[in-house]
Amino acid sequence: MTTPEPRASQHPERRHSERRHPEARQPEARHPGRRRPPEQPPEPPLLTLHAAVVLVAAVLVGFTAGGLSHLGGVPAALAVLAGLGAAGGAVPVLRGLIR
């Protein structure tokens, strides 16, 4: 009577070789003719360069207008409103100017 051979998962040498060679478990290594799925294109940026430049320039315009208003003696709350109005008004102008 012969003893049954151990299964592959129970064989200590095989488990050790799988740990040393992880590519042995990958399907591409066993089936080199198979194609990999196509890679996904990268995600588009949250803001384009044009939009970022326009928004940064509008913030600078708003800070400048608000700061100058405050230095001119206008109360702080009204200077903030002046800066916000200037920044909001600058966006369409800058969008048309910066291309």
N, C-alpha and C. Protein backbone atom coordinates (compact mmCIF):
# COMPACT_ATOMS: atom_id res chain seq x y z
N MET A 1 0.84 -1.16 0.00
CA MET A 1 0.00 0.00 0.00
C MET A 1 0.90 1.25 0.00
N THR A 2 0.55 2.21 -0.85
CA THR A 2 1.36 3.41 -0.95
C THR A 2 0.67 4.54 -0.19
N THR A 3 1.46 5.47 0.24
CA THR A 3 0.89 6.64 0.95
C THR A 3 0.52 7.68 -0.09
N PRO A 4 -0.58 8.38 0.14
CA PRO A 4 -0.98 9.42 -0.83
C PRO A 4 0.00 10.60 -0.78
N GLU A 5 0.20 11.19 -1.95
CA GLU A 5 1.10 12.35 -2.01
C GLU A 5 0.40 13.56 -1.40
N PRO A 6 1.16 14.43 -0.74
CA PRO A 6 0.53 15.63 -0.16
C PRO A 6 0.04 16.55 -1.28
N ARG A 7 -1.05 17.25 -0.99
CA ARG A 7 -1.55 18.20 -1.98
C ARG A 7 -0.57 19.36 -2.13
N ALA A 8 -0.71 20.07 -3.23
CA ALA A 8 0.23 21.17 -3.51
C ALA A 8 0.19 22.23 -2.43
N SER A 9 -0.98 22.50 -1.87
CA SER A 9 -1.06 23.53 -0.85
C SER A 9 -0.44 23.09 0.46
N GLN A 10 -0.30 21.78 0.66
CA GLN A 10 0.29 21.28 1.89
C GLN A 10 1.80 21.08 1.76
N HIS A 11 2.29 21.08 0.57
CA HIS A 11 3.70 20.81 0.35
C HIS A 11 4.51 22.04 0.78
N PRO A 12 5.43 21.90 1.76
CA PRO A 12 6.12 23.08 2.29
C PRO A 12 7.03 23.75 1.27
N GLU A 13 7.69 22.97 0.39
CA GLU A 13 8.59 23.59 -0.59
C GLU A 13 7.82 24.43 -1.58
N ARG A 14 6.66 23.99 -1.96
CA ARG A 14 5.87 24.73 -2.93
C ARG A 14 5.37 26.04 -2.34
N ARG A 15 4.89 26.00 -1.11
CA ARG A 15 4.42 27.24 -0.48
C ARG A 15 5.56 28.23 -0.34
N HIS A 16 6.75 27.73 -0.01
CA HIS A 16 7.90 28.62 0.14
C HIS A 16 8.27 29.24 -1.20
N SER A 17 8.22 28.46 -2.27
CA SER A 17 8.58 29.01 -3.58
C SER A 17 7.53 30.02 -4.05
N GLU A 18 6.26 29.85 -3.69
CA GLU A 18 5.25 30.83 -4.07
C GLU A 18 5.47 32.14 -3.33
N ARG A 19 5.96 32.06 -2.10
CA ARG A 19 6.24 33.30 -1.37
C ARG A 19 7.43 34.02 -1.98
N ARG A 20 8.41 33.28 -2.44
CA ARG A 20 9.58 33.91 -3.03
C ARG A 20 9.29 34.45 -4.43
N HIS A 21 8.38 33.84 -5.14
CA HIS A 21 8.06 34.22 -6.52
C HIS A 21 6.58 34.53 -6.62
N PRO A 22 6.17 35.74 -6.20
CA PRO A 22 4.72 36.05 -6.25
C PRO A 22 4.18 36.09 -7.66
N GLU A 23 5.05 36.31 -8.68
CA GLU A 23 4.56 36.34 -10.05
C GLU A 23 4.06 34.98 -10.51
N ALA A 24 4.43 33.93 -9.79
CA ALA A 24 3.97 32.59 -10.16
C ALA A 24 2.46 32.44 -9.95
N ARG A 25 1.90 33.25 -9.08
CA ARG A 25 0.47 33.18 -8.81
C ARG A 25 -0.34 34.11 -9.71
N GLN A 26 0.31 35.00 -10.45
CA GLN A 26 -0.41 35.93 -11.30
C GLN A 26 -0.83 35.23 -12.58
N PRO A 27 -2.06 35.53 -13.05
CA PRO A 27 -2.52 34.85 -14.26
C PRO A 27 -1.71 35.19 -15.49
N GLU A 28 -1.12 36.40 -15.57
CA GLU A 28 -0.34 36.76 -16.75
C GLU A 28 0.90 35.88 -16.87
N ALA A 29 1.46 35.46 -15.72
CA ALA A 29 2.65 34.63 -15.76
C ALA A 29 2.32 33.22 -16.25
N ARG A 30 1.15 32.74 -15.90
CA ARG A 30 0.78 31.39 -16.32
C ARG A 30 0.23 31.37 -17.75
N HIS A 31 -0.35 32.47 -18.18
CA HIS A 31 -0.96 32.55 -19.51
C HIS A 31 -0.41 33.78 -20.22
N PRO A 32 0.77 33.69 -20.81
CA PRO A 32 1.37 34.88 -21.41
C PRO A 32 0.62 35.39 -22.63
N GLY A 33 -0.25 34.60 -23.23
CA GLY A 33 -0.98 35.05 -24.41
C GLY A 33 -2.17 35.95 -24.09
N ARG A 34 -2.58 36.00 -22.84
CA ARG A 34 -3.73 36.82 -22.47
C ARG A 34 -3.36 38.30 -22.46
N ARG A 35 -4.33 39.11 -22.86
CA ARG A 35 -4.12 40.55 -22.84
C ARG A 35 -4.53 41.11 -21.50
N ARG A 36 -3.86 42.18 -21.13
CA ARG A 36 -4.25 42.91 -19.93
C ARG A 36 -5.38 43.85 -20.29
N PRO A 37 -6.26 44.17 -19.34
CA PRO A 37 -7.31 45.14 -19.65
C PRO A 37 -6.69 46.51 -19.91
N PRO A 38 -7.30 47.32 -20.76
CA PRO A 38 -6.71 48.63 -21.07
C PRO A 38 -6.66 49.51 -19.82
N GLU A 39 -5.59 50.30 -19.71
CA GLU A 39 -5.45 51.19 -18.57
C GLU A 39 -6.43 52.35 -18.70
N GLN A 40 -6.94 52.79 -17.55
CA GLN A 40 -7.88 53.91 -17.53
C GLN A 40 -7.10 55.21 -17.76
N PRO A 41 -7.69 56.15 -18.51
CA PRO A 41 -7.00 57.43 -18.70
C PRO A 41 -6.97 58.18 -17.37
N PRO A 42 -5.97 59.03 -17.17
CA PRO A 42 -5.90 59.77 -15.91
C PRO A 42 -7.08 60.72 -15.77
N GLU A 43 -7.44 61.00 -14.52
CA GLU A 43 -8.56 61.90 -14.27
C GLU A 43 -8.19 63.32 -14.69
N PRO A 44 -9.15 64.07 -15.21
CA PRO A 44 -8.84 65.45 -15.57
C PRO A 44 -8.63 66.27 -14.29
N PRO A 45 -7.90 67.37 -14.38
CA PRO A 45 -7.66 68.18 -13.18
C PRO A 45 -8.95 68.84 -12.70
N LEU A 46 -8.99 69.17 -11.42
CA LEU A 46 -10.16 69.82 -10.84
C LEU A 46 -10.37 71.19 -11.48
N LEU A 47 -9.31 71.95 -11.63
CA LEU A 47 -9.35 73.25 -12.30
C LEU A 47 -8.33 73.26 -13.43
N THR A 48 -8.71 73.88 -14.51
CA THR A 48 -7.73 74.05 -15.59
C THR A 48 -6.75 75.15 -15.18
N LEU A 49 -5.66 75.23 -15.89
CA LEU A 49 -4.68 76.26 -15.59
C LEU A 49 -5.29 77.65 -15.79
N HIS A 50 -6.08 77.80 -16.81
CA HIS A 50 -6.73 79.08 -17.09
C HIS A 50 -7.63 79.50 -15.94
N ALA A 51 -8.46 78.58 -15.45
CA ALA A 51 -9.37 78.91 -14.35
C ALA A 51 -8.60 79.24 -13.08
N ALA A 52 -7.52 78.53 -12.81
CA ALA A 52 -6.73 78.80 -11.61
C ALA A 52 -6.09 80.18 -11.67
N VAL A 53 -5.56 80.54 -12.82
CA VAL A 53 -4.92 81.85 -12.97
C VAL A 53 -5.97 82.96 -12.82
N VAL A 54 -7.12 82.78 -13.42
CA VAL A 54 -8.18 83.79 -13.32
C VAL A 54 -8.63 83.96 -11.87
N LEU A 55 -8.84 82.85 -11.15
CA LEU A 55 -9.30 82.95 -9.76
C LEU A 55 -8.24 83.56 -8.85
N VAL A 56 -6.98 83.21 -9.04
CA VAL A 56 -5.91 83.80 -8.22
C VAL A 56 -5.81 85.30 -8.49
N ALA A 57 -5.89 85.69 -9.74
CA ALA A 57 -5.83 87.12 -10.06
C ALA A 57 -7.04 87.86 -9.49
N ALA A 58 -8.22 87.24 -9.51
CA ALA A 58 -9.40 87.88 -8.95
C ALA A 58 -9.28 88.03 -7.43
N VAL A 59 -8.70 87.05 -6.77
CA VAL A 59 -8.48 87.16 -5.32
C VAL A 59 -7.50 88.30 -5.02
N LEU A 60 -6.46 88.42 -5.81
CA LEU A 60 -5.52 89.53 -5.62
C LEU A 60 -6.19 90.88 -5.82
N VAL A 61 -7.04 91.00 -6.82
CA VAL A 61 -7.77 92.24 -7.05
C VAL A 61 -8.69 92.54 -5.87
N GLY A 62 -9.37 91.51 -5.36
CA GLY A 62 -10.26 91.70 -4.22
C GLY A 62 -9.52 92.13 -2.96
N PHE A 63 -8.38 91.48 -2.68
CA PHE A 63 -7.59 91.88 -1.51
C PHE A 63 -7.09 93.31 -1.65
N THR A 64 -6.66 93.65 -2.84
CA THR A 64 -6.15 95.00 -3.06
C THR A 64 -7.26 96.03 -2.86
N ALA A 65 -8.42 95.78 -3.45
CA ALA A 65 -9.53 96.73 -3.32
C ALA A 65 -10.00 96.82 -1.86
N GLY A 66 -10.12 95.70 -1.20
CA GLY A 66 -10.54 95.72 0.20
C GLY A 66 -9.52 96.39 1.11
N GLY A 67 -8.25 96.09 0.89
CA GLY A 67 -7.19 96.71 1.70
C GLY A 67 -7.12 98.21 1.50
N LEU A 68 -7.20 98.64 0.26
CA LEU A 68 -7.16 100.08 0.00
C LEU A 68 -8.40 100.77 0.56
N SER A 69 -9.54 100.11 0.51
CA SER A 69 -10.75 100.70 1.09
C SER A 69 -10.60 100.85 2.60
N HIS A 70 -10.05 99.83 3.23
CA HIS A 70 -9.87 99.89 4.69
C HIS A 70 -8.85 100.96 5.07
N LEU A 71 -7.77 101.07 4.30
CA LEU A 71 -6.78 102.10 4.57
C LEU A 71 -7.35 103.49 4.32
N GLY A 72 -8.37 103.60 3.49
CA GLY A 72 -9.00 104.89 3.20
C GLY A 72 -9.99 105.32 4.27
N GLY A 73 -10.19 104.50 5.30
CA GLY A 73 -11.07 104.92 6.38
C GLY A 73 -12.44 104.26 6.36
N VAL A 74 -12.68 103.36 5.47
CA VAL A 74 -13.97 102.67 5.40
C VAL A 74 -13.98 101.60 6.51
N PRO A 75 -15.12 101.39 7.20
CA PRO A 75 -15.17 100.33 8.22
C PRO A 75 -14.83 98.96 7.60
N ALA A 76 -14.36 98.05 8.46
CA ALA A 76 -13.84 96.75 8.00
C ALA A 76 -14.90 95.95 7.24
N ALA A 77 -16.14 95.96 7.74
CA ALA A 77 -17.18 95.17 7.07
C ALA A 77 -17.44 95.69 5.66
N LEU A 78 -17.43 96.99 5.50
CA LEU A 78 -17.65 97.55 4.16
C LEU A 78 -16.43 97.34 3.26
N ALA A 79 -15.24 97.32 3.86
CA ALA A 79 -14.03 97.04 3.06
C ALA A 79 -14.06 95.61 2.55
N VAL A 80 -14.55 94.67 3.38
CA VAL A 80 -14.67 93.28 2.93
C VAL A 80 -15.67 93.18 1.79
N LEU A 81 -16.80 93.86 1.93
CA LEU A 81 -17.79 93.85 0.85
C LEU A 81 -17.24 94.48 -0.43
N ALA A 82 -16.45 95.52 -0.29
CA ALA A 82 -15.84 96.14 -1.47
C ALA A 82 -14.87 95.17 -2.14
N GLY A 83 -14.10 94.45 -1.33
CA GLY A 83 -13.16 93.47 -1.89
C GLY A 83 -13.87 92.32 -2.58
N LEU A 84 -14.97 91.84 -1.96
CA LEU A 84 -15.74 90.75 -2.59
C LEU A 84 -16.36 91.21 -3.90
N GLY A 85 -16.88 92.43 -3.90
CA GLY A 85 -17.47 92.96 -5.14
C GLY A 85 -16.44 93.14 -6.23
N ALA A 86 -15.26 93.60 -5.85
CA ALA A 86 -14.19 93.78 -6.83
C ALA A 86 -13.72 92.44 -7.38
N ALA A 87 -13.60 91.44 -6.51
CA ALA A 87 -13.17 90.12 -6.97
C ALA A 87 -14.22 89.50 -7.89
N GLY A 88 -15.49 89.62 -7.51
CA GLY A 88 -16.55 89.07 -8.36
C GLY A 88 -16.64 89.77 -9.70
N GLY A 89 -16.44 91.07 -9.71
CA GLY A 89 -16.46 91.81 -10.97
C GLY A 89 -15.23 91.55 -11.83
N ALA A 90 -14.13 91.19 -11.19
CA ALA A 90 -12.89 90.97 -11.94
C ALA A 90 -12.87 89.63 -12.67
N VAL A 91 -13.66 88.66 -12.20
CA VAL A 91 -13.61 87.32 -12.81
C VAL A 91 -13.98 87.36 -14.29
N PRO A 92 -15.13 87.92 -14.69
CA PRO A 92 -15.43 87.91 -16.13
C PRO A 92 -14.45 88.75 -16.97
N VAL A 93 -13.97 89.84 -16.37
CA VAL A 93 -13.01 90.69 -17.11
C VAL A 93 -11.70 89.92 -17.32
N LEU A 94 -11.21 89.30 -16.24
CA LEU A 94 -9.96 88.56 -16.36
C LEU A 94 -10.11 87.35 -17.26
N ARG A 95 -11.28 86.72 -17.23
CA ARG A 95 -11.51 85.57 -18.09
C ARG A 95 -11.40 85.95 -19.57
N GLY A 96 -11.90 87.13 -19.89
CA GLY A 96 -11.81 87.59 -21.27
C GLY A 96 -10.41 88.05 -21.64
N LEU A 97 -9.66 88.59 -20.66
CA LEU A 97 -8.32 89.12 -20.95
C LEU A 97 -7.26 88.02 -21.01
N ILE A 98 -7.38 87.04 -20.14
CA ILE A 98 -6.35 85.99 -20.05
C ILE A 98 -6.76 84.83 -20.93
N ARG A 99 -6.05 84.63 -21.98
CA ARG A 99 -6.32 83.49 -22.88
C ARG A 99 -5.05 82.85 -23.30
